[in-house]
Short mmCIF file of C-alpha atoms and ligand atoms in Angstrom, two decimals:
data_model
loop_
_atom_site.label_atom_id
_atom_site.label_comp_id
_atom_site.label_asym_id
_atom_site.label_seq_id
_atom_site.Cartn_x
_atom_site.Cartn_y
_atom_site.Cartn_z
CA MET A 1328 0.12 0.36 -0.02
CA LYS A 1329 0.37 3.84 -0.50
CA ALA A 1330 2.02 4.95 2.47
CA VAL A 1331 3.19 9.24 3.58
CA VAL A 1332 5.94 8.74 6.31
CA PHE A 1333 8.62 10.82 8.42
CA GLU A 1334 11.83 10.90 7.30
CA ASP A 1335 13.12 13.36 8.72
CA VAL A 1336 12.49 17.05 9.50
CA GLY A 1337 12.03 18.96 6.58
CA LEU A 1338 11.27 14.99 4.71
CA PRO A 1339 7.92 12.90 4.19
CA GLY A 1340 8.08 10.41 1.88
CA LEU A 1341 5.83 8.04 -0.49
CA HIS A 1342 6.66 4.76 0.87
CA ASP A 1343 5.31 0.89 -0.20
CA ARG A 1344 4.47 -0.04 3.16
CA ALA A 1345 2.78 -4.22 3.19
CA VAL A 1346 -0.82 -3.99 3.82
CA PRO A 1347 -0.59 -4.56 7.99
CA SER A 1348 -2.11 -7.89 8.82
CA VAL A 1349 -5.33 -7.94 11.47
CA GLY A 1350 -4.62 -9.30 15.29
CA ALA A 1351 -6.75 -10.20 17.34
CA GLY A 1352 -8.85 -7.07 18.92
CA GLU A 1353 -7.76 -5.20 16.29
CA VAL A 1354 -9.65 -4.11 13.48
CA LEU A 1355 -8.24 -3.46 9.52
CA VAL A 1356 -9.29 0.22 8.51
CA ARG A 1357 -9.53 0.53 4.71
CA VAL A 1358 -8.69 5.00 4.58
CA ALA A 1359 -10.98 6.52 3.08
CA ALA A 1360 -9.45 10.38 3.99
CA THR A 1361 -6.98 11.49 6.68
CA GLY A 1362 -7.20 15.28 7.74
CA ILE A 1363 -3.18 16.83 7.85
CA CYS A 1364 -3.73 18.49 10.81
CA GLY A 1365 -1.14 21.62 12.65
CA THR A 1366 0.93 18.14 14.79
CA ASP A 1367 1.90 16.66 11.24
CA ARG A 1368 2.86 19.82 10.21
CA ALA A 1369 4.67 20.87 13.33
CA ILE A 1370 6.53 16.89 13.06
CA LEU A 1371 7.81 18.57 9.65
CA LEU A 1372 8.73 21.22 10.92
CA GLY A 1373 10.77 20.07 14.05
CA GLU A 1374 8.41 21.07 15.91
CA PHE A 1375 6.95 17.90 17.71
CA PRO A 1376 9.15 14.73 18.37
CA ALA A 1377 8.31 11.87 16.12
CA ARG A 1378 9.95 8.63 15.33
CA ARG A 1379 11.63 9.04 12.16
CA GLY A 1380 10.43 6.34 9.66
CA VAL A 1381 6.35 6.36 10.77
CA VAL A 1382 3.55 6.72 8.13
CA LEU A 1383 1.87 10.26 9.57
CA GLY A 1384 -2.05 10.61 9.83
CA HIS A 1385 -4.41 10.92 13.02
CA GLU A 1386 -7.21 12.27 12.00
CA ALA A 1387 -9.36 9.26 9.29
CA VAL A 1388 -12.67 8.18 7.98
CA GLY A 1389 -12.45 4.68 6.42
CA THR A 1390 -14.86 1.36 5.74
CA VAL A 1391 -13.81 -1.51 8.24
CA ALA A 1392 -11.95 -4.12 5.19
CA ALA A 1393 -11.54 -6.69 8.28
CA VAL A 1394 -11.94 -7.77 11.75
CA GLY A 1395 -9.33 -9.68 14.15
CA ALA A 1396 -10.24 -12.76 16.43
CA GLY A 1397 -12.69 -11.58 19.05
CA VAL A 1398 -13.82 -8.38 17.33
CA GLY A 1399 -18.18 -7.62 17.99
CA SER A 1400 -18.24 -4.01 17.85
CA SER A 1401 -17.19 -4.11 14.08
CA ALA A 1402 -17.66 -5.54 10.92
CA PRO A 1403 -16.54 -5.18 7.79
CA GLY A 1404 -18.12 -3.08 5.76
CA ASP A 1405 -18.66 -0.36 8.44
CA ARG A 1406 -18.21 3.31 7.58
CA VAL A 1407 -15.75 4.26 10.62
CA VAL A 1408 -14.22 7.40 12.26
CA ILE A 1409 -10.96 6.50 14.33
CA ASN A 1410 -10.09 8.08 18.32
CA PRO A 1411 -6.29 7.98 18.14
CA THR A 1412 -5.38 8.94 21.44
CA TYR A 1413 -4.72 5.42 22.97
CA HIS A 1414 -4.87 4.66 26.17
CA CYS A 1415 -4.08 2.28 28.09
CA ASP A 1416 -6.97 2.35 31.40
CA ARG A 1417 -4.85 0.78 33.44
CA CYS A 1418 -2.33 3.52 34.66
CA ARG A 1419 -3.25 5.20 37.90
CA THR A 1420 -3.60 9.08 34.95
CA CYS A 1421 -6.69 6.60 33.38
CA ARG A 1422 -8.11 5.93 36.66
CA ARG A 1423 -8.39 8.64 37.77
CA GLY A 1424 -10.48 9.50 35.51
CA LEU A 1425 -7.84 11.60 32.66
CA PRO A 1426 -6.38 9.32 29.94
CA ALA A 1427 -5.38 11.70 27.17
CA HIS A 1428 -2.95 12.15 29.81
CA CYS A 1429 -1.82 8.27 30.21
CA GLY A 1430 1.12 7.74 31.42
CA ALA A 1431 1.60 4.50 29.06
CA LYS A 1432 1.15 6.21 25.33
CA GLU A 1433 4.73 5.48 24.37
CA GLY A 1434 4.91 3.68 21.03
CA ARG A 1435 0.68 4.49 21.29
CA GLU A 1436 1.25 7.72 20.07
CA VAL A 1437 -1.21 7.50 16.32
CA GLY A 1438 1.29 9.15 13.20
CA VAL A 1439 4.13 10.41 16.09
CA ASP A 1440 5.54 6.71 17.26
CA ARG A 1441 3.00 4.13 15.80
CA ASP A 1442 1.79 4.09 12.38
CA GLY A 1443 -0.94 6.83 11.56
CA THR A 1444 -3.21 6.93 8.83
CA MET A 1445 -1.99 8.50 5.88
CA ALA A 1446 -1.37 5.68 4.03
CA GLU A 1447 -3.86 2.45 2.12
CA PHE A 1448 -4.87 1.09 5.50
CA ALA A 1449 -4.72 1.47 9.21
CA VAL A 1450 -4.73 -1.30 12.47
CA VAL A 1451 -6.75 0.13 15.14
CA PRO A 1452 -7.29 -2.22 18.42
CA GLU A 1453 -11.50 -1.94 18.27
CA ARG A 1454 -11.95 0.11 20.83
CA PHE A 1455 -10.50 2.82 19.28
CA VAL A 1456 -13.05 2.61 16.48
CA HIS A 1457 -16.43 4.31 16.55
CA ARG A 1458 -19.18 4.00 13.40
CA LEU A 1459 -20.11 6.39 11.83
CA PRO A 1460 -24.09 7.94 11.38
CA ALA A 1461 -25.49 7.55 7.90
CA SER A 1462 -25.78 11.14 7.39
CA VAL A 1463 -21.75 11.91 7.91
CA SER A 1464 -19.37 11.49 4.81
CA TYR A 1465 -16.41 11.16 4.93
CA ARG A 1466 -15.32 14.94 4.14
CA ARG A 1467 -17.72 15.30 7.15
CA GLY A 1468 -16.52 12.80 9.48
CA ALA A 1469 -12.54 13.60 8.55
CA LEU A 1470 -13.13 16.37 11.38
CA VAL A 1471 -14.59 14.03 13.50
CA GLU A 1472 -11.39 14.24 15.66
CA PRO A 1473 -10.89 17.89 15.34
CA LEU A 1474 -13.86 18.75 17.00
CA ALA A 1475 -13.19 16.65 20.24
CA CYS A 1476 -10.32 18.21 20.81
CA VAL A 1477 -11.56 21.67 20.64
CA LEU A 1478 -14.99 20.28 22.56
CA ASN A 1479 -12.28 19.40 25.46
CA ASN A 1480 -10.72 23.13 25.20
CA LEU A 1481 -14.10 24.93 25.52
CA ALA A 1482 -14.72 22.39 28.21
CA ALA A 1483 -12.29 23.60 30.18
CA ALA A 1484 -12.64 27.19 29.94
CA ARG A 1485 -16.09 26.36 31.41
CA PRO A 1486 -18.26 29.09 29.44
CA ARG A 1487 -21.23 30.94 30.39
CA TRP A 1488 -23.96 32.00 28.20
CA ASP A 1489 -22.76 35.46 28.20
CA ASP A 1490 -19.29 35.32 27.63
CA ARG A 1491 -17.51 37.61 25.11
CA VAL A 1492 -14.97 34.85 23.01
CA LEU A 1493 -11.62 34.96 22.11
CA VAL A 1494 -10.43 32.39 19.73
CA VAL A 1495 -6.66 32.99 18.58
CA GLY A 1496 -5.45 31.40 15.04
CA ALA A 1497 -7.87 30.73 12.31
CA GLY A 1498 -7.08 27.71 11.74
CA PRO A 1499 -8.75 24.41 11.25
CA ILE A 1500 -8.87 24.17 15.85
CA GLY A 1501 -9.82 27.81 15.16
CA ALA A 1502 -12.24 27.92 12.84
CA LEU A 1503 -13.77 24.72 14.59
CA CYS A 1504 -13.83 26.60 17.84
CA ALA A 1505 -15.72 29.04 16.43
CA LEU A 1506 -17.72 27.17 14.80
CA VAL A 1507 -18.56 25.40 18.14
CA LEU A 1508 -19.35 28.65 20.01
CA ALA A 1509 -21.05 29.83 16.99
CA ARG A 1510 -23.42 27.58 17.18
CA ARG A 1511 -24.36 27.90 20.95
CA GLY A 1512 -25.08 31.27 20.76
CA ALA A 1513 -21.63 32.65 21.58
CA ARG A 1514 -20.58 36.11 20.83
CA VAL A 1515 -17.31 35.50 19.73
CA THR A 1516 -14.10 36.99 18.05
CA LEU A 1517 -11.39 35.26 15.36
CA ALA A 1518 -7.98 36.33 15.67
CA GLU A 1519 -5.55 35.36 13.26
CA ARG A 1520 -2.45 36.67 11.72
CA ASP A 1521 -2.46 35.20 8.26
CA PRO A 1522 -3.66 37.10 5.73
CA GLY A 1523 -4.89 34.15 3.76
CA ARG A 1524 -6.66 32.22 6.31
CA VAL A 1525 -8.35 35.65 7.58
CA ALA A 1526 -9.81 36.06 4.72
CA LEU A 1527 -10.25 31.89 4.45
CA ALA A 1528 -12.02 31.92 8.07
CA ARG A 1529 -14.41 35.11 6.92
CA GLU A 1530 -15.45 32.79 3.93
CA LEU A 1531 -16.11 29.37 5.28
CA LEU A 1532 -17.17 30.66 8.58
CA PRO A 1533 -20.59 31.71 9.50
CA PRO A 1534 -21.35 35.55 9.59
CA THR A 1535 -21.66 35.84 13.14
CA VAL A 1536 -18.22 35.10 13.66
CA LEU A 1537 -16.21 38.15 13.78
CA VAL A 1538 -12.95 37.51 11.69
CA LEU A 1539 -9.53 39.78 11.96
CA ALA A 1540 -6.44 40.57 11.08
CA ALA A 1541 -4.05 39.77 14.88
CA GLY A 1542 -3.80 43.32 16.31
CA GLU A 1543 -7.70 44.33 15.67
CA ALA A 1544 -9.12 41.90 17.96
CA ALA A 1545 -8.69 45.00 20.86
CA GLY A 1546 -12.15 46.16 19.60
CA ALA A 1547 -13.95 43.71 19.79
CA GLY A 1548 -14.00 44.09 23.67
CA ALA A 1549 -11.95 42.29 26.85
CA PRO A 1550 -12.85 39.09 26.26
CA ASP A 1551 -14.04 36.44 28.71
CA VAL A 1552 -11.99 33.85 27.65
CA ALA A 1553 -9.57 33.20 25.43
CA VAL A 1554 -8.58 29.77 23.21
CA ASP A 1555 -4.47 30.27 22.15
CA THR A 1556 -4.66 27.80 19.33
CA THR A 1557 -1.43 29.17 18.50
CA GLY A 1558 0.80 27.59 20.67
CA SER A 1559 2.62 30.92 21.63
CA LEU A 1560 0.41 33.01 22.98
CA PRO A 1561 0.81 36.11 21.97
CA GLY A 1562 1.24 38.77 25.05
CA ASP A 1563 -1.04 41.18 24.66
CA VAL A 1564 -3.79 38.63 24.91
CA LEU A 1565 -3.15 37.75 28.62
CA ALA A 1566 -3.16 42.00 28.77
CA ALA A 1567 -6.53 41.93 27.32
CA MET A 1568 -8.31 39.99 29.42
CA ALA A 1569 -11.67 40.85 31.20
CA PRO A 1570 -11.53 40.34 34.62
CA GLY A 1571 -12.44 36.80 35.95
CA GLY A 1572 -11.61 35.31 32.28
CA THR A 1573 -9.93 32.40 31.20
CA VAL A 1574 -7.57 31.64 28.60
CA VAL A 1575 -7.13 28.07 27.40
CA VAL A 1576 -3.32 27.22 26.17
CA MET A 1577 -4.22 25.02 23.40
CA GLY A 1578 -1.86 25.06 20.96
CA GLU A 1579 1.14 23.34 21.19
CA LYS A 1580 5.08 23.55 19.90
CA GLU A 1581 7.96 21.88 21.76
CA ALA A 1582 9.34 24.44 22.27
CA GLY A 1583 6.89 27.71 23.06
CA VAL A 1584 7.33 29.82 25.57
CA ALA A 1585 5.50 32.74 26.73
CA THR A 1586 6.12 35.53 29.48
CA VAL A 1587 3.79 35.76 31.66
CA PRO A 1588 3.09 38.86 34.45
CA LEU A 1589 1.91 37.02 37.46
CA ARG A 1590 0.70 40.06 39.03
CA SER A 1591 -2.14 40.17 37.46
CA LEU A 1592 -3.41 36.52 37.56
CA VAL A 1593 -3.56 37.54 40.91
CA THR A 1594 -5.37 41.26 40.72
CA ARG A 1595 -7.43 40.23 38.24
CA GLY A 1596 -8.53 36.90 38.77
CA ILE A 1597 -7.06 35.31 35.47
CA ARG A 1598 -6.90 31.92 34.93
CA LEU A 1599 -4.95 30.14 32.56
CA VAL A 1600 -5.06 26.80 32.25
CA GLY A 1601 -3.98 24.03 29.50
CA ALA A 1602 -6.88 20.87 28.78
CA GLY A 1603 -4.78 18.88 26.12
CA PRO A 1604 -6.63 15.75 24.12
CA TYR A 1605 -9.93 14.73 24.97
CA ARG A 1606 -11.27 11.98 26.93
CA PRO A 1607 -13.61 9.20 24.86
CA ALA A 1608 -16.74 11.29 25.73
CA ASP A 1609 -15.64 13.90 23.72
CA PHE A 1610 -14.72 11.85 21.13
CA GLU A 1611 -18.43 10.46 21.13
CA LEU A 1612 -20.05 13.59 21.80
CA ALA A 1613 -18.19 14.91 18.43
CA VAL A 1614 -19.07 12.44 16.62
CA GLU A 1615 -22.97 12.90 17.76
CA LEU A 1616 -22.37 17.07 17.06
CA ALA A 1617 -21.00 15.79 13.40
CA THR A 1618 -24.47 14.97 12.24
CA GLU A 1619 -25.59 18.88 13.14
CA LEU A 1620 -22.27 20.81 12.44
CA PRO A 1621 -21.70 21.70 8.73
CA LEU A 1622 -17.70 20.22 9.68
CA GLU A 1623 -17.69 19.88 6.28
CA ASP A 1624 -17.18 23.91 5.69
CA LEU A 1625 -14.06 23.98 6.38
CA VAL A 1626 -12.45 21.43 4.02
CA THR A 1627 -11.38 23.59 1.07
CA HIS A 1628 -8.73 21.08 -0.74
CA VAL A 1629 -8.88 17.24 -0.77
CA LEU A 1630 -6.11 15.45 -2.48
CA PRO A 1631 -4.42 11.74 -3.27
CA LEU A 1632 -1.64 10.49 -0.74
CA ASP A 1633 0.73 11.03 -3.94
CA ARG A 1634 0.01 14.50 -3.89
CA TYR A 1635 1.39 14.91 -0.50
CA ALA A 1636 3.62 17.88 -1.29
CA GLU A 1637 1.32 19.95 -2.76
CA ALA A 1638 -0.89 19.79 -0.25
CA LEU A 1639 1.60 20.38 2.38
CA ALA A 1640 3.00 23.34 0.63
CA MET A 1641 -0.75 24.84 0.87
CA LEU A 1642 -0.17 24.72 4.95
CA ALA A 1643 3.54 25.84 4.50
CA VAL A 1644 5.37 23.40 4.71
CA ALA A 1645 7.57 23.03 1.78
CA PRO A 1646 8.34 19.33 1.95
CA THR A 1647 11.55 18.69 0.10
CA GLY A 1648 15.09 19.16 0.90
CA PRO A 1649 16.56 18.63 4.09
CA GLY A 1650 16.61 20.84 6.82
CA ARG A 1651 13.96 23.39 8.28
CA PRO A 1652 11.67 23.66 5.03
CA ALA A 1653 10.43 27.45 4.42
CA ALA A 1654 6.99 28.25 5.53
CA ASP A 1655 5.51 31.17 3.04
CA GLY A 1656 1.66 31.03 4.13
CA TYR A 1657 -1.36 29.65 3.99
CA ARG A 1658 -3.41 28.77 0.92
CA ALA A 1659 -5.62 26.10 2.69
CA MET A 1660 -7.95 25.33 5.87
CA LYS A 1661 -8.46 21.74 5.98
CA VAL A 1662 -6.93 19.39 3.25
CA LEU A 1663 -8.04 15.87 3.32
CA LEU A 1664 -5.28 12.90 1.45
CA ALA A 1665 -7.82 11.16 0.20
CA ALA A 1666 -6.36 7.26 -0.79
CA ASP A 1667 -7.55 7.28 -4.38
CA GLY A 1668 -8.51 11.24 -4.17
CA ALA A 1669 -12.27 10.72 -5.31
CA LEU A 1670 -13.92 11.54 -2.38
CA ALA A 1671 -17.59 12.11 -2.56
CA PRO A 1672 -18.47 16.02 -1.34
ZN1 LIG B 2497 -4.71 16.57 14.79
ZN1 LIG B 2498 -3.47 4.59 31.20
#
């Protein structure tokens, strides 16, 4: 099968791999599409550690091709979405209800240190395969995983109905935050530095979402909740918060560092929180919400696996040559890699 492999920083490659064999308790999924995520991008830019030689990708939908011994919840032909946040259910962290932060993740992070889904097939433990509702297309279902992440991070803000919300960064995660919040009737401002993404967000999101170039966001009033999806927490975000506000740090970069004026946390009662990936219940909720949220609106491109380089270039990753690739601006929102390149809308 064809697979997009992380050879080294700046070096993805299309490889021929054996179709993985399916063991007891496992499901073989014929991948229909995988969304390219900020994490894949960060891996290729050297900003997120990953195993050399790993098949990239973790936001995947597809059809069950075969099941291993003892599998009862999936059958060949099922349309499914993969939950790639594997956890052991046995360590202390899992038992304390924090499976997203499982202490036994090594070798289990899909598309990071365990082969991912930018391939024609992927093998997944049975409990991490969820059936897609009939009304959810693959194009829409491919955004279930990032939606789950968004749900967990928005919940961490403990939002109130009268909150003003600022989302920093209009990539797919920021756009999903805005889509969910707008659906809930919240007043949302989306701030973005990249002019291409400002234009895309304005075009793709409902008109109730105010999309501003970074720097203009102050005009929207002091936010009660801010969600930073950039991994760099711009200093002016903390300073702009309303008293009692909550800042959720959602984007992550290995070397992301911010300077925080501690006194402002104390005197203005600001909460700075991190939530990380989702719990299994968030993933199940994301599958349900996918029946009503027009997630596919954020998909601007669907390309076949072998055009991965073009897909990455649209996400500001120049994918050839050794060393650190140059980023030259975004030309896409969500890009899907489809095994056959022909995904029904
Ligand atoms: Zn992702
Ligand atoms: Zn665990």
